[in-house]
Amino acid sequence: MNYCSNCGSEQLVKKIPEGDNKPRICCENCGTIHYSNPKMVVGCLPVWEGKILLCRRAIEPRKGYWGLPAGYLENKESVEEGALRETLEESGAEVDIVRMHAIYNIPRISQVYIFFLANMRGPELDPGEESLEARLFELDEIPYEEMAFPSSSYAIRKYKEDLKEGFKAVHLGAWTH
Amino acid sequence: MNYCSNCGSEQLVKKIPEGDNKPRICCENCGTIHYSNPKMVVGCLPVWEGKILLCRRAIEPRKGYWGLPAGYLENKESVEEGALRETLEESGAEVDIVRMHAIYNIPRISQVYIFFLANMRGPELDPGEESLEARLFELDEIPYEEMAFPSSSYAIRKYKEDLKEGFKAVHLGAWTH
């Protein structure tokens, strides 16, 4: 941020506003406090006859690598709506949410992933512009070495644990490297 | 937003950028696309000997009304860290997270509440500047008529259901009025 989005001034300083305890970008001209907050990435772990749906990214970052269908939650959307929209956009799959499955924090870049376990209504796929391909993988075929982000690998590993041990609670993970 | 925060120009237009499918605020001068995304509110449902901890708000909106300790997730924070911080700040209570309890969407204002079920380490309370008081309530004493926001009432109702029926999955709710 170089200019105040409210008044256009360059008089921006990072300071702790009165009554707050964290530094914010504050405009010395008009007094606006510019808050910045983490973003949510919402997606599904879609299952069809024991197989898991993955999409291969057609866009950077990590173009060509695989992941669960997921993307930024949009304004005026619920997390469930966002997860269904991203799944449809990236793979063409229509799914029904079974339950919330995992939260995966990436605090270094202020991102929070929210994954839902979902049943696919059929095996038909029609990947959109953001995907090079969409494919169903057997659980022992997951291309862990070619995954775009650790969030998808985490969600799939925890799903396999749930299959063995039964679901107990939403999985809470974090990328802390 | 009146001015581009990157270049200071007033030439801002709402349009769908190339390769996107949603209108964004775009700067016609420098090309910056200004994304806006929902915010997360994170908090706890703290329990001590069967009683639930509520805080009475010392700040607007809804000053004087009750709610579970919760607040905006900050950058560089995990959702669990944020929920523990808000609980400590608003009530003085140190808690241990049991599991994720509920998500409550308020799409109209682009907010997503995330609540954790948590055990208090002791009954001592020391409400901070944001709370007029903090108090433990028996389950049949919850002041539903004096609650600040519907998210807290939702989380408490679902907790009572879990006590009766056992925990099955994270509760997914929404304020759609």
XYZ file of C-alpha atoms in Angstrom:
354
model
C 0.000 0.000 0.000
C 1.552 3.272 -1.184
C -1.497 5.565 -1.031
C -4.495 5.764 1.314
C -7.412 4.169 -0.537
C -9.797 6.565 1.216
C -8.159 10.006 0.682
C -5.257 9.336 -1.717
C -2.612 10.639 0.712
C 0.912 9.194 0.861
C 1.082 9.913 4.603
C 0.792 6.258 5.663
C 2.510 5.050 8.813
C 2.580 1.662 10.522
C 1.583 2.189 14.151
C -0.580 0.783 16.905
C -3.911 2.674 16.872
C -5.419 3.814 20.180
C -7.288 0.958 21.864
C -5.563 -1.639 19.679
C -2.506 -3.787 20.418
C -1.180 -4.509 16.928
C 0.476 -2.257 14.343
C -1.762 -1.269 11.409
C -1.234 0.906 8.371
C -2.792 4.237 9.407
C -3.391 7.337 7.281
C -2.052 10.467 9.045
C -4.144 12.658 6.729
C -7.698 11.258 7.080
C -7.288 8.876 10.049
C -8.355 5.719 8.215
C -6.966 2.499 9.704
C -6.235 -0.054 6.970
C -6.749 -3.555 8.367
C -5.394 -6.620 6.629
C -6.694 -10.101 7.453
C -6.007 -13.711 6.468
C -7.725 -15.226 3.443
C -9.733 -18.427 3.323
C -9.140 -21.070 0.664
C -12.106 -23.451 0.476
C -12.329 -26.768 -1.294
C -13.498 -30.357 -1.336
C -12.082 -33.836 -1.035
C -14.439 -35.398 -3.606
C -14.870 -39.173 -3.492
C -16.314 -41.528 -6.120
C -16.376 -45.286 -5.477
C -13.402 -45.064 -3.132
C -11.357 -42.915 -5.510
C -10.316 -39.295 -4.899
C -10.665 -36.464 -7.401
C -7.578 -34.352 -8.087
C -7.051 -31.504 -10.550
C -3.818 -30.585 -12.324
C -3.230 -26.835 -12.230
C -3.285 -24.869 -15.502
C -2.207 -21.668 -13.741
C 0.694 -20.439 -11.659
C 1.781 -20.867 -8.944
C 2.633 -24.574 -9.256
C 1.291 -24.987 -12.784
C 1.259 -28.661 -13.816
C 1.021 -29.949 -10.241
C -1.916 -31.744 -8.637
C -4.288 -30.755 -5.879
C -7.773 -31.037 -4.460
C -10.195 -28.555 -6.057
C -10.003 -25.373 -3.944
C -9.780 -21.607 -4.245
C -10.351 -18.284 -2.503
C -13.668 -17.789 -0.781
C -15.517 -14.867 -2.380
C -17.469 -12.125 -0.631
C -21.156 -12.900 0.047
C -20.486 -16.652 -0.092
C -20.699 -19.297 2.631
C -17.701 -21.621 2.978
C -19.823 -24.539 1.724
C -20.977 -22.566 -1.339
C -17.389 -21.581 -2.085
C -16.135 -25.163 -1.821
C -18.874 -26.423 -4.172
C -18.234 -23.592 -6.653
C -14.484 -24.214 -6.777
C -15.025 -27.955 -7.227
C -17.418 -27.373 -10.114
C -15.194 -24.699 -11.723
C -11.984 -26.710 -11.563
C -13.266 -30.221 -12.296
C -16.858 -30.062 -13.533
C -17.870 -32.402 -10.698
C -21.138 -31.931 -8.857
C -20.775 -33.086 -5.265
C -22.714 -33.297 -2.012
C -20.935 -32.278 1.189
C -20.682 -35.090 3.748
C -19.036 -33.067 6.530
C -16.259 -30.649 7.277
C -12.998 -32.530 7.069
C -9.920 -30.395 7.807
C -8.498 -26.965 8.470
C -4.934 -26.361 7.329
C -3.236 -23.143 8.431
C -0.413 -21.481 6.528
C 0.275 -18.591 8.927
C 3.429 -17.431 7.116
C 1.300 -16.254 4.176
C -1.889 -15.657 6.205
C -3.946 -18.354 4.508
C -6.411 -20.811 6.010
C -7.566 -23.838 3.993
C -10.966 -25.361 4.762
C -11.734 -28.748 3.209
C -15.046 -30.604 3.065
C -15.439 -34.317 2.507
C -17.869 -34.682 -0.412
C -19.518 -37.433 -2.426
C -19.492 -37.073 -6.192
C -22.871 -37.532 -7.890
C -21.231 -39.291 -10.826
C -17.811 -39.940 -12.355
C -18.200 -37.384 -15.173
C -15.532 -34.678 -15.228
C -15.230 -31.494 -17.240
C -12.203 -29.493 -16.051
C -12.446 -25.725 -16.475
C -9.864 -23.185 -17.632
C -7.914 -23.376 -14.382
C -7.185 -27.116 -14.758
C -5.092 -29.026 -17.302
C -6.937 -32.199 -16.316
C -9.099 -33.696 -13.589
C -8.802 -37.367 -12.652
C -9.909 -39.938 -10.108
C -7.090 -41.604 -8.165
C -7.103 -44.798 -6.148
C -5.941 -44.159 -2.581
C -2.643 -45.955 -3.201
C -2.015 -44.004 -6.414
C -2.023 -40.435 -5.024
C 0.911 -38.555 -6.660
C 2.269 -37.094 -3.400
C 5.535 -36.123 -5.121
C 3.658 -34.054 -7.696
C 1.258 -32.192 -5.429
C 1.025 -28.404 -5.776
C 0.534 -27.587 -2.087
C 0.940 -29.411 1.247
C -2.691 -28.675 2.194
C -4.047 -31.292 -0.240
C -1.575 -33.971 0.875
C -2.513 -33.265 4.495
C -6.247 -33.575 3.793
C -5.798 -36.863 1.911
C -3.532 -38.418 4.580
C -6.097 -37.531 7.259
C -8.897 -39.000 5.134
C -7.009 -42.285 4.944
C -6.605 -42.224 8.744
C -10.350 -41.635 9.131
C -11.094 -44.625 6.884
C -8.994 -46.829 9.168
C -9.838 -45.400 12.566
C -13.219 -43.741 12.089
C -13.957 -40.006 12.079
C -13.481 -38.336 15.461
C -13.084 -34.606 14.803
C -12.069 -32.100 12.153
C -8.336 -32.335 11.511
C -6.350 -29.227 12.446
C -3.043 -28.910 10.660
C -0.488 -26.253 9.823
C 2.415 -25.650 7.462
C 5.123 -24.285 9.713
C 8.232 -24.613 7.507
C -12.128 2.643 -2.035
C -11.733 6.070 -3.641
C -8.084 5.919 -4.703
C -5.848 3.098 -5.945
C -3.677 2.062 -2.987
C -0.851 1.221 -5.400
C -0.603 4.348 -7.614
C -2.970 6.887 -5.993
C -5.128 7.242 -9.125
C -8.876 7.911 -8.950
C -9.424 5.907 -12.152
C -11.036 2.936 -10.430
C -13.689 0.900 -12.222
C -15.624 -2.197 -11.238
C -15.217 -4.764 -14.003
C -14.495 -8.436 -14.642
C -10.733 -8.812 -15.224
C -9.529 -11.035 -18.092
C -9.547 -14.689 -17.027
C -11.814 -13.982 -14.053
C -15.598 -14.345 -13.749
C -16.397 -11.840 -10.990
C -16.328 -8.028 -10.970
C -13.359 -6.512 -9.086
C -12.241 -2.965 -8.439
C -9.577 -2.394 -11.102
C -7.232 0.573 -11.529
C -7.298 1.858 -15.130
C -4.035 3.722 -14.508
C -1.659 1.046 -13.158
C -3.665 -2.152 -13.794
C -3.827 -3.270 -10.168
C -6.796 -5.531 -9.359
C -8.080 -4.887 -5.833
C -9.501 -8.133 -4.421
C -11.753 -8.147 -1.375
C -12.380 -11.353 0.587
C -14.436 -12.503 3.576
C -13.060 -12.152 7.087
C -12.759 -14.881 9.711
C -13.975 -14.387 13.268
C -12.453 -17.020 15.554
C -13.449 -17.884 19.091
C -14.078 -20.510 21.735
C -16.951 -22.102 23.546
C -15.131 -22.384 26.897
C -16.514 -24.884 29.414
C -15.822 -25.171 33.143
C -17.617 -27.833 35.214
C -20.545 -27.896 32.785
C -20.878 -24.113 32.679
C -20.235 -21.928 29.623
C -18.155 -18.749 29.612
C -19.731 -15.641 28.105
C -18.409 -12.085 27.873
C -20.429 -8.864 27.923
C -19.232 -6.454 25.241
C -17.667 -3.140 26.294
C -17.468 -1.952 22.677
C -19.828 -1.288 19.804
C -21.503 -2.861 17.943
C -23.894 -4.432 20.454
C -22.228 -2.939 23.535
C -23.677 -4.418 26.734
C -24.761 -7.666 25.068
C -23.342 -11.134 25.680
C -21.365 -13.496 23.492
C -18.742 -16.200 23.334
C -15.196 -14.796 23.288
C -14.316 -14.254 19.608
C -12.730 -11.731 17.278
C -11.048 -11.199 13.919
C -8.262 -13.577 12.988
C -5.006 -11.635 12.546
C -2.383 -12.079 9.844
C 0.319 -14.687 10.575
C -1.971 -16.486 13.046
C -3.513 -19.963 12.889
C -7.245 -20.180 13.613
C -6.509 -22.037 16.857
C -4.006 -19.367 17.980
C -6.521 -16.638 17.176
C -9.303 -18.342 19.130
C -7.055 -18.783 22.192
C -5.829 -15.168 21.966
C -9.347 -13.734 21.744
C -10.511 -15.881 24.659
C -7.604 -14.714 26.808
C -7.998 -11.049 25.771
C -11.742 -10.867 26.366
C -12.099 -13.028 29.480
C -8.660 -13.764 30.957
C -9.417 -17.481 30.671
C -6.714 -19.928 29.655
C -8.258 -22.841 27.770
C -7.301 -26.009 25.937
C -8.984 -26.737 22.621
C -10.993 -29.986 22.584
C -12.023 -29.881 18.928
C -13.474 -27.686 16.243
C -17.126 -27.156 17.021
C -18.951 -24.978 14.475
C -18.735 -22.754 11.441
C -21.331 -20.008 11.172
C -21.550 -18.072 7.905
C -22.860 -14.525 7.625
C -22.587 -14.121 3.840
C -24.440 -10.790 3.769
C -21.498 -9.110 5.510
C -18.846 -11.569 4.260
C -17.970 -12.968 7.681
C -17.246 -16.545 8.719
C -17.248 -17.498 12.406
C -15.145 -20.477 13.509
C -15.728 -21.779 17.048
C -13.683 -24.295 19.022
C -14.943 -26.286 21.962
C -12.445 -25.676 24.773
C -11.881 -26.714 28.379
C -11.011 -23.964 30.855
C -7.958 -24.664 33.014
C -9.626 -23.004 35.991
C -12.599 -20.788 36.875
C -10.544 -17.573 37.282
C -11.611 -14.731 34.997
C -10.025 -11.363 34.265
C -11.957 -9.615 31.490
C -9.931 -7.218 29.334
C -10.785 -3.773 27.975
C -13.186 -5.164 25.381
C -15.472 -6.777 28.006
C -17.657 -5.226 30.709
C -17.712 -8.596 32.468
C -17.057 -12.287 31.919
C -19.184 -14.934 33.638
C -19.883 -18.650 33.729
C -23.472 -19.613 32.903
C -25.300 -22.860 33.573
C -26.716 -24.323 30.355
C -30.276 -23.458 31.355
C -29.304 -19.872 32.260
C -27.934 -18.703 28.879
C -29.298 -15.169 28.233
C -30.438 -15.851 24.656
C -32.477 -12.644 24.629
C -29.408 -10.562 25.461
C -26.911 -12.074 23.045
C -24.907 -9.729 20.820
C -24.825 -11.934 17.716
C -26.649 -15.042 16.449
C -23.344 -16.921 15.987
C -22.903 -17.454 19.744
C -26.487 -18.629 20.253
C -26.062 -21.067 17.355
C -22.828 -22.494 18.783
C -24.356 -22.965 22.239
C -27.548 -24.601 20.914
C -25.444 -27.043 18.890
C -23.276 -27.783 21.931
C -26.395 -28.718 23.892
C -27.444 -31.030 21.026
C -23.998 -32.668 21.081
C -24.291 -33.270 24.827
C -27.575 -35.117 24.247
C -26.845 -36.924 20.997
C -23.047 -37.179 20.904
C -20.691 -35.331 18.574
C -20.984 -36.382 14.923
C -19.499 -33.564 12.826
C -18.712 -29.873 12.877
C -21.929 -27.869 12.782
C -22.405 -25.747 9.661
C -24.781 -22.865 10.111
C -25.623 -19.572 8.460
C -27.416 -16.316 9.190
C -29.562 -15.771 6.130
C -31.988 -13.085 7.323
